[in-house]
Amino acid sequence: MKVRVTDLINKSNKTAFSFEILPPLKGNDIQKVYKIIDKLVEFDPQYINITTHHSEYIYKEMPDGTILKTNIRKRPGTVAVAAAIQNKYNTVAIPHLICKGFTRAETEYALIDLNFLGVYNLLLLRGDANKLQPDQMKGDGNNYATDLQKQVNDFNTGISEDGTVFEKFETPFSYGMACYPEKHEEAPNIESDIRYMKMKQDNGAEYFVTQMFFDNSKYFSFVDRCRAEGITVPIIPGVKPIVLKNQLNVLPKIFRSDIPEELASELRKCKTDPEAREIGIEWGIKQCKELMQHGVPSIHFYSLMASESIRRIAKEVY
Ligand code: FAD
């Protein structure tokens, strides 16, 4: 599908709805993915993102007491999942391409496959580096999302990762990239993050999707700062409904997203996960209503474990 995300957002006469899914663990099949999507298609998703994950080490105790360390990929490839979704639902599928854990040659194979399959929209990211071990930090991989962006830009003009020029083989990949209203954990300050965002925009990022946040005021002031620095492309808010009580502490730790006291105090009162899930839904509705009143271009939902909550939020706000 050659339609671009920005065209979809612009042509949508209401705030566009989108969500992100993870390829299921190995051993499951595509029906598991379809079940999640089937719950949400009634809200007319304009596009569906599919995350990518590098391989991980697992440790297994052997009968003789030794520990076996193996490097495995826990989930099937995002390329195949994206193509299956796009074909079944006739909706734009956006595979995430990441730097970490992949060589540039592997990334090029993914681009060749995606071009072959007609999947032309991408989200370009560095990837989570926390769980990577030194031998998985492939020396011949991209380091930053901006390096991956250069590889995709080159590929679009027929230049291979080793610098050779293909026979006329122009690909039309368009893409968005990530941003962090509460600053990326490694950035020395928000100005530095915004400087790299501007670089991403100037080199072809057509929109940004934010890390999850729970406090809309942080998103609004971040967008104002970005606009002041010349970032003009859509900045799509990422919303994650809380579904577990322990996410009160886990999400700020993993994603560096603050939980406002108004929400935190309600979650602290919960005795069970189902109670926490109800609070997450209420908060999600309130958050989305306010974002929509501010005219955001689209709302992007993080759906891990939360597809039922998203369905209930979307039913209320769409
Ligand atoms: P980068 O843009 O490379 O930034 C990383 C850090 O380096 C930042 O501090 C930035 O300020 C700085 N920086 C940026 N460019 C440069 C440069 N050229 N030189 C020096 N410093 C630079 N992770 C996955 O593994 N799989 C996924 O599918 C996935 N999907 C995501 C989707 C969204 C919407 C978001 C917000 C995140 C996602 N992540 C995913 C997590 C993401 O990969 C991590 O947050 C990662 O740590 C940073 O990714 P990035 O693309 O922002 O990196």
Tab-separated table of C-alpha atoms and ligand atoms in Angstrom:
chain	number	residue	atom	x	y	z
A	1	MET	CA	0.000	0.000	0.000
A	2	LYS	CA	1.626	3.209	-1.116
A	3	VAL	CA	-0.571	5.536	0.922
A	4	ARG	CA	1.389	7.468	3.551
A	5	VAL	CA	0.446	7.760	7.228
A	6	THR	CA	0.334	11.559	6.956
A	7	ASP	CA	-2.202	11.280	4.095
A	8	LEU	CA	-4.321	8.925	6.194
A	9	ILE	CA	-4.250	11.344	9.103
A	10	ASN	CA	-5.067	14.316	6.904
A	11	LYS	CA	-7.945	12.649	5.112
A	12	SER	CA	-9.506	11.290	8.299
A	13	ASN	CA	-12.421	13.546	9.302
A	14	LYS	CA	-11.967	12.599	12.956
A	15	THR	CA	-8.917	11.884	15.126
A	16	ALA	CA	-7.303	8.858	13.528
A	17	PHE	CA	-7.156	5.683	15.605
A	18	SER	CA	-4.167	3.323	15.506
A	19	PHE	CA	-2.624	0.678	17.702
A	20	GLU	CA	0.504	-1.364	18.026
A	21	ILE	CA	0.755	-5.097	18.504
A	22	LEU	CA	3.588	-7.496	19.296
A	23	PRO	CA	4.166	-10.591	17.189
A	24	PRO	CA	3.018	-13.408	19.505
A	25	LEU	CA	5.518	-15.759	21.102
A	26	LYS	CA	6.872	-18.560	18.900
A	27	GLY	CA	4.523	-21.536	18.734
A	28	ASN	CA	1.425	-19.344	18.370
A	29	ASP	CA	0.021	-18.597	14.946
A	30	ILE	CA	-1.318	-15.533	13.180
A	31	GLN	CA	-4.856	-16.240	14.478
A	32	LYS	CA	-3.706	-14.916	17.840
A	33	VAL	CA	-2.882	-11.580	16.185
A	34	TYR	CA	-6.147	-11.542	14.226
A	35	LYS	CA	-8.115	-12.056	17.456
A	36	ILE	CA	-6.652	-8.822	18.861
A	37	ILE	CA	-7.258	-6.901	15.660
A	38	ASP	CA	-10.807	-8.256	15.253
A	39	LYS	CA	-11.682	-6.651	18.581
A	40	LEU	CA	-10.548	-3.254	17.342
A	41	VAL	CA	-11.446	-3.084	13.637
A	42	GLU	CA	-14.855	-1.563	14.375
A	43	PHE	CA	-12.997	1.663	15.293
A	44	ASP	CA	-11.578	1.864	11.780
A	45	PRO	CA	-7.841	1.818	12.515
A	46	GLN	CA	-6.030	3.924	9.958
A	47	TYR	CA	-2.856	1.919	10.451
A	48	ILE	CA	-1.533	-0.871	12.669
A	49	ASN	CA	2.039	-1.010	13.983
A	50	ILE	CA	3.942	-4.219	14.601
A	51	THR	CA	6.880	-4.150	17.005
A	52	THR	CA	10.236	-5.834	16.391
A	53	HIS	CA	12.358	-7.586	18.985
A	54	HIS	CA	15.963	-8.670	18.896
A	55	SER	CA	16.984	-12.133	20.030
A	56	GLU	CA	17.465	-12.763	23.743
A	57	TYR	CA	19.645	-15.040	25.814
A	58	ILE	CA	17.915	-17.639	27.918
A	59	TYR	CA	19.576	-19.695	30.616
A	60	LYS	CA	18.548	-23.289	31.325
A	61	GLU	CA	19.799	-25.511	34.116
A	62	MET	CA	20.964	-28.870	32.693
A	63	PRO	CA	20.608	-32.244	34.500
A	64	ASP	CA	24.344	-32.217	35.307
A	65	GLY	CA	23.944	-28.848	37.051
A	66	THR	CA	25.623	-26.789	34.329
A	67	ILE	CA	23.882	-23.775	32.875
A	68	LEU	CA	23.155	-23.734	29.144
A	69	LYS	CA	23.063	-20.285	27.579
A	70	THR	CA	21.220	-20.028	24.262
A	71	ASN	CA	20.445	-17.117	22.024
A	72	ILE	CA	16.915	-17.332	20.701
A	73	ARG	CA	14.384	-15.248	18.898
A	74	LYS	CA	11.204	-15.498	20.927
A	75	ARG	CA	8.843	-14.104	18.300
A	76	PRO	CA	8.316	-14.631	14.595
A	77	GLY	CA	9.502	-11.978	12.155
A	78	THR	CA	7.687	-8.664	11.962
A	79	VAL	CA	7.928	-8.590	8.154
A	80	ALA	CA	5.670	-11.632	7.774
A	81	VAL	CA	3.216	-10.462	10.434
A	82	ALA	CA	2.935	-7.016	8.789
A	83	ALA	CA	2.262	-8.497	5.354
A	84	ALA	CA	-0.371	-10.890	6.732
A	85	ILE	CA	-2.194	-8.043	8.524
A	86	GLN	CA	-2.100	-5.736	5.527
A	87	ASN	CA	-3.480	-8.413	3.218
A	88	LYS	CA	-6.228	-9.575	5.559
A	89	TYR	CA	-7.531	-6.182	6.699
A	90	ASN	CA	-6.587	-3.981	3.745
A	91	THR	CA	-5.230	-1.550	6.340
A	92	VAL	CA	-1.760	-0.027	6.322
A	93	ALA	CA	0.590	-2.142	8.439
A	94	ILE	CA	3.697	-0.487	9.842
A	95	PRO	CA	6.527	-2.814	10.808
A	96	HIS	CA	9.097	-1.394	13.202
A	97	LEU	CA	12.682	-1.626	12.017
A	98	ILE	CA	15.306	-1.459	14.751
A	99	CYS	CA	19.085	-1.077	14.761
A	100	LYS	CA	20.048	-3.110	17.807
A	101	GLY	CA	20.617	-6.814	17.281
A	102	PHE	CA	20.459	-6.566	13.474
A	103	THR	CA	23.262	-6.113	10.967
A	104	ARG	CA	22.840	-3.608	8.152
A	105	ALA	CA	22.737	-6.542	5.736
A	106	GLU	CA	19.839	-8.111	7.696
A	107	THR	CA	18.034	-4.768	7.597
A	108	GLU	CA	18.528	-4.638	3.842
A	109	TYR	CA	17.005	-8.104	3.462
A	110	ALA	CA	14.004	-6.907	5.479
A	111	LEU	CA	13.633	-3.886	3.162
A	112	ILE	CA	13.834	-6.097	0.081
A	113	ASP	CA	11.147	-8.410	1.507
A	114	LEU	CA	8.898	-5.525	2.533
A	115	ASN	CA	9.191	-3.931	-0.887
A	116	PHE	CA	8.346	-7.281	-2.464
A	117	LEU	CA	5.295	-7.627	-0.202
A	118	GLY	CA	4.024	-4.074	-0.777
A	119	VAL	CA	4.548	-2.902	2.808
A	120	TYR	CA	5.890	0.626	2.347
A	121	ASN	CA	5.337	2.358	5.696
A	122	LEU	CA	7.877	1.916	8.488
A	123	LEU	CA	8.653	3.121	11.997
A	124	LEU	CA	12.432	3.501	12.365
A	125	LEU	CA	13.916	3.034	15.820
A	126	ARG	CA	17.138	2.266	17.561
A	127	GLY	CA	15.654	-0.540	19.636
A	128	ASP	CA	15.925	-1.303	23.305
A	129	ALA	CA	19.542	-1.930	24.159
A	130	ASN	CA	19.087	-2.818	27.840
A	131	LYS	CA	18.755	-6.570	27.423
A	132	LEU	CA	21.425	-6.883	24.734
A	133	GLN	CA	24.684	-8.555	25.644
A	134	PRO	CA	27.976	-7.291	24.185
A	135	ASP	CA	28.127	-10.025	21.523
A	136	GLN	CA	24.654	-9.062	20.304
A	137	MET	CA	25.701	-5.445	19.704
A	138	LYS	CA	26.599	-6.248	16.148
A	139	GLY	CA	29.486	-4.113	15.001
A	140	ASP	CA	28.129	-4.037	11.492
A	141	GLY	CA	24.723	-2.784	12.629
A	142	ASN	CA	23.339	0.747	12.825
A	143	ASN	CA	23.963	2.585	16.080
A	144	TYR	CA	21.286	5.250	16.166
A	145	ALA	CA	17.901	5.558	14.551
A	146	THR	CA	19.415	8.315	12.386
A	147	ASP	CA	21.908	5.759	10.952
A	148	LEU	CA	19.035	3.418	10.123
A	149	GLN	CA	17.214	6.376	8.568
A	150	LYS	CA	20.210	6.997	6.309
A	151	GLN	CA	20.221	3.345	5.276
A	152	VAL	CA	16.508	3.507	4.366
A	153	ASN	CA	16.962	6.839	2.532
A	154	ASP	CA	19.858	5.339	0.558
A	155	PHE	CA	17.845	2.211	-0.211
A	156	ASN	CA	15.003	4.425	-1.471
A	157	THR	CA	17.367	5.867	-4.028
A	158	GLY	CA	18.822	2.517	-5.023
A	159	ILE	CA	21.984	2.512	-2.917
A	160	SER	CA	22.733	-0.745	-1.134
A	161	GLU	CA	24.147	-0.953	2.409
A	162	ASP	CA	27.603	-1.743	0.994
A	163	GLY	CA	27.490	1.337	-1.214
A	164	THR	CA	26.790	-0.461	-4.487
A	165	VAL	CA	24.022	0.892	-6.678
A	166	PHE	CA	21.161	-1.421	-7.623
A	167	GLU	CA	19.883	-1.672	-11.082
A	168	LYS	CA	16.949	0.786	-11.207
A	169	PHE	CA	15.117	-0.372	-8.101
A	170	GLU	CA	13.664	2.661	-6.382
A	171	THR	CA	11.592	1.909	-3.339
A	172	PRO	CA	9.035	4.232	-1.880
A	173	PHE	CA	9.418	3.624	1.856
A	174	SER	CA	8.041	6.422	3.990
A	175	TYR	CA	8.423	6.427	7.721
A	176	GLY	CA	7.882	7.900	11.157
A	177	MET	CA	10.254	7.893	14.128
A	178	ALA	CA	10.045	7.986	17.939
A	179	CYS	CA	10.108	10.849	20.413
A	180	TYR	CA	9.940	11.273	24.186
A	181	PRO	CA	7.839	14.006	25.840
A	182	GLU	CA	9.581	13.181	29.130
A	183	LYS	CA	13.059	12.859	27.529
A	184	HIS	CA	14.824	9.710	26.399
A	185	GLU	CA	16.570	8.071	29.344
A	186	GLU	CA	20.040	8.494	27.816
A	187	ALA	CA	19.652	12.071	26.604
A	188	PRO	CA	21.514	14.603	28.733
A	189	ASN	CA	18.580	17.002	28.408
A	190	ILE	CA	15.402	17.543	26.437
A	191	GLU	CA	17.058	20.118	24.136
A	192	SER	CA	19.490	17.470	22.943
A	193	ASP	CA	16.636	15.039	22.224
A	194	ILE	CA	14.767	17.728	20.290
A	195	ARG	CA	17.901	18.552	18.273
A	196	TYR	CA	18.044	14.930	17.080
A	197	MET	CA	14.320	15.007	16.355
A	198	LYS	CA	14.858	18.018	14.128
A	199	MET	CA	17.637	16.113	12.361
A	200	LYS	CA	15.249	13.181	11.841
A	201	GLN	CA	12.587	15.476	10.409
A	202	ASP	CA	15.045	17.290	8.142
A	203	ASN	CA	16.248	13.932	6.804
A	204	GLY	CA	12.777	12.636	5.982
A	205	ALA	CA	10.806	11.537	9.083
A	206	GLU	CA	7.218	12.394	8.171
A	207	TYR	CA	5.819	12.179	11.695
A	208	PHE	CA	6.751	11.164	15.237
A	209	VAL	CA	5.066	8.791	17.669
A	210	THR	CA	5.607	9.533	21.339
A	211	GLN	CA	6.624	7.228	24.113
A	212	MET	CA	3.645	6.517	26.372
A	213	PHE	CA	2.746	9.315	28.769
A	214	PHE	CA	-0.023	9.640	31.346
A	215	ASP	CA	0.045	13.364	31.913
A	216	ASN	CA	-1.277	15.285	28.904
A	217	SER	CA	0.273	18.544	30.078
A	218	LYS	CA	3.735	17.004	29.462
A	219	TYR	CA	2.757	16.173	25.878
A	220	PHE	CA	1.291	19.632	25.238
A	221	SER	CA	4.361	21.475	26.501
A	222	PHE	CA	6.670	19.098	24.606
A	223	VAL	CA	4.804	19.766	21.352
A	224	ASP	CA	5.075	23.529	21.994
A	225	ARG	CA	8.854	23.209	22.468
A	226	CYS	CA	9.199	21.122	19.317
A	227	ARG	CA	7.211	23.669	17.297
A	228	ALA	CA	9.425	26.454	18.640
A	229	GLU	CA	12.454	24.504	17.365
A	230	GLY	CA	11.041	24.185	13.856
A	231	ILE	CA	9.555	20.689	14.089
A	232	THR	CA	6.417	20.938	12.011
A	233	VAL	CA	5.438	17.307	11.307
A	234	PRO	CA	2.645	15.553	13.267
A	235	ILE	CA	3.607	14.388	16.777
A	236	ILE	CA	1.270	11.485	17.481
A	237	PRO	CA	0.514	10.842	21.166
A	238	GLY	CA	1.070	7.294	22.439
A	239	VAL	CA	-1.461	6.143	25.033
A	240	LYS	CA	-1.107	3.050	27.201
A	241	PRO	CA	-4.025	1.894	29.344
A	242	ILE	CA	-2.813	0.596	32.694
A	243	VAL	CA	-4.000	-2.981	33.224
A	244	LEU	CA	-2.002	-4.221	36.213
A	245	LYS	CA	-1.601	-2.837	39.707
A	246	ASN	CA	2.202	-3.201	39.620
A	247	GLN	CA	2.437	-1.006	36.507
A	248	LEU	CA	2.256	1.913	38.913
A	249	ASN	CA	5.926	1.210	39.661
A	250	VAL	CA	6.999	-0.801	36.617
A	251	LEU	CA	6.047	1.643	33.837
A	252	PRO	CA	7.922	4.655	35.236
A	253	LYS	CA	10.977	2.426	35.696
A	254	ILE	CA	10.952	0.933	32.190
A	255	PHE	CA	9.588	3.803	30.117
A	256	ARG	CA	10.485	6.821	32.312
A	257	SER	CA	6.886	8.010	32.110
A	258	ASP	CA	5.605	9.766	35.219
A	259	ILE	CA	2.281	8.695	36.657
A	260	PRO	CA	0.405	11.785	37.882
A	261	GLU	CA	-0.536	11.690	41.574
A	262	GLU	CA	-4.260	11.792	40.754
A	263	LEU	CA	-3.895	8.471	38.896
A	264	ALA	CA	-1.274	7.017	41.259
A	265	SER	CA	-3.453	7.551	44.333
A	266	GLU	CA	-6.376	5.749	42.658
A	267	LEU	CA	-4.106	2.837	41.691
A	268	ARG	CA	-2.705	2.579	45.195
A	269	LYS	CA	-6.245	1.974	46.480
A	270	CYS	CA	-6.725	-1.024	44.146
A	271	LYS	CA	-6.519	-4.453	45.710
A	272	THR	CA	-6.604	-6.463	42.471
A	273	ASP	CA	-5.531	-6.183	38.830
A	274	PRO	CA	-9.142	-6.019	37.547
A	275	GLU	CA	-9.686	-2.978	39.794
A	276	ALA	CA	-6.517	-1.394	38.412
A	277	ARG	CA	-7.694	-2.125	34.871
A	278	GLU	CA	-10.942	-0.216	35.487
A	279	ILE	CA	-8.964	2.779	36.737
A	280	GLY	CA	-6.734	2.508	33.633
A	281	ILE	CA	-9.784	2.588	31.378
A	282	GLU	CA	-11.279	5.613	33.138
A	283	TRP	CA	-7.960	7.440	32.897
A	284	GLY	CA	-7.537	6.463	29.236
A	285	ILE	CA	-10.987	7.860	28.378
A	286	LYS	CA	-10.264	11.111	30.161
A	287	GLN	CA	-6.812	11.378	28.585
A	288	CYS	CA	-8.051	10.689	25.051
A	289	LYS	CA	-11.005	13.086	25.333
A	290	GLU	CA	-8.666	15.890	26.308
A	291	LEU	CA	-6.161	15.037	23.557
A	292	MET	CA	-8.965	15.030	21.007
A	293	GLN	CA	-10.275	18.368	22.238
A	294	HIS	CA	-6.784	19.729	21.557
A	295	GLY	CA	-7.033	18.467	17.976
A	296	VAL	CA	-4.245	15.860	18.037
A	297	PRO	CA	-3.679	14.297	14.608
A	298	SER	CA	-4.156	10.718	15.724
A	299	ILE	CA	-4.041	8.615	18.892
A	300	HIS	CA	-1.718	5.637	18.967
A	301	PHE	CA	-2.525	2.933	21.525
A	302	TYR	CA	0.019	0.595	23.051
A	303	SER	CA	-1.985	-2.606	23.174
A	304	LEU	CA	0.220	-5.065	25.068
A	305	MET	CA	-2.199	-6.923	27.392
A	306	ALA	CA	-4.613	-4.043	26.896
A	307	SER	CA	-6.723	-4.757	23.806
A	308	GLU	CA	-9.953	-5.072	25.813
A	309	SER	CA	-9.206	-1.810	27.636
A	310	ILE	CA	-8.504	-0.084	24.322
A	311	ARG	CA	-11.780	-1.387	22.940
A	312	ARG	CA	-13.655	0.125	25.868
A	313	ILE	CA	-11.787	3.434	25.635
A	314	ALA	CA	-12.320	3.651	21.870
A	315	LYS	CA	-16.033	2.851	22.275
A	316	GLU	CA	-16.340	5.836	24.566
A	317	VAL	CA	-14.303	8.370	22.601
A	318	TYR	CA	-14.678	7.404	18.916
B	1	FAD	P1	17.529	7.193	18.835
B	1	FAD	O1	16.803	8.206	18.040
B	1	FAD	O2	18.730	6.567	18.218
B	1	FAD	O3	17.917	7.910	20.217
B	1	FAD	C1	18.587	7.193	21.261
B	1	FAD	C2	19.324	8.223	22.121
B	1	FAD	O4	20.417	8.774	21.391
B	1	FAD	C3	18.486	9.436	22.540
B	1	FAD	O5	18.920	9.810	23.808
B	1	FAD	C4	18.799	10.494	21.509
B	1	FAD	O6	18.660	11.805	22.026
B	1	FAD	C5	20.233	10.155	21.112
B	1	FAD	N1	20.515	10.310	19.680
B	1	FAD	C6	19.648	10.228	18.633
B	1	FAD	N2	20.314	10.330	17.468
B	1	FAD	C7	21.624	10.466	17.772
B	1	FAD	C8	22.815	10.608	17.009
B	1	FAD	N3	22.756	10.649	15.676
B	1	FAD	N4	23.984	10.706	17.653
B	1	FAD	C9	24.056	10.671	18.997
B	1	FAD	N5	22.944	10.548	19.800
B	1	FAD	C10	21.754	10.447	19.191
B	1	FAD	N6	12.038	-0.859	20.822
B	1	FAD	C11	12.172	-2.075	20.240
B	1	FAD	O7	13.140	-2.788	20.536
B	1	FAD	N7	11.253	-2.527	19.328
B	1	FAD	C12	10.179	-1.782	18.951
B	1	FAD	O8	9.383	-2.217	18.127
B	1	FAD	C13	10.003	-0.494	19.554
B	1	FAD	N8	8.963	0.308	19.219
B	1	FAD	C14	8.866	1.569	19.754
B	1	FAD	C15	7.833	2.424	19.339
B	1	FAD	C16	7.718	3.716	19.855
B	1	FAD	C17	6.611	4.623	19.380
B	1	FAD	C18	8.665	4.176	20.814
B	1	FAD	C19	8.559	5.556	21.393
B	1	FAD	C20	9.700	3.334	21.228
B	1	FAD	C21	9.821	2.041	20.710
B	1	FAD	N9	10.857	1.186	21.074
B	1	FAD	C22	10.985	-0.056	20.499
B	1	FAD	C23	11.829	1.607	22.088
B	1	FAD	C24	13.015	2.400	21.479
B	1	FAD	O9	13.715	1.589	20.581
B	1	FAD	C25	13.916	2.837	22.629
B	1	FAD	O10	13.276	3.843	23.375
B	1	FAD	C26	15.324	3.232	22.278
B	1	FAD	O11	16.063	3.328	23.502
B	1	FAD	C27	15.477	4.558	21.553
B	1	FAD	O12	14.974	4.492	20.271
B	1	FAD	P2	15.017	5.776	19.299
B	1	FAD	O13	14.603	5.346	17.988
B	1	FAD	O14	14.350	6.940	19.935
B	1	FAD	O15	16.618	6.023	19.311
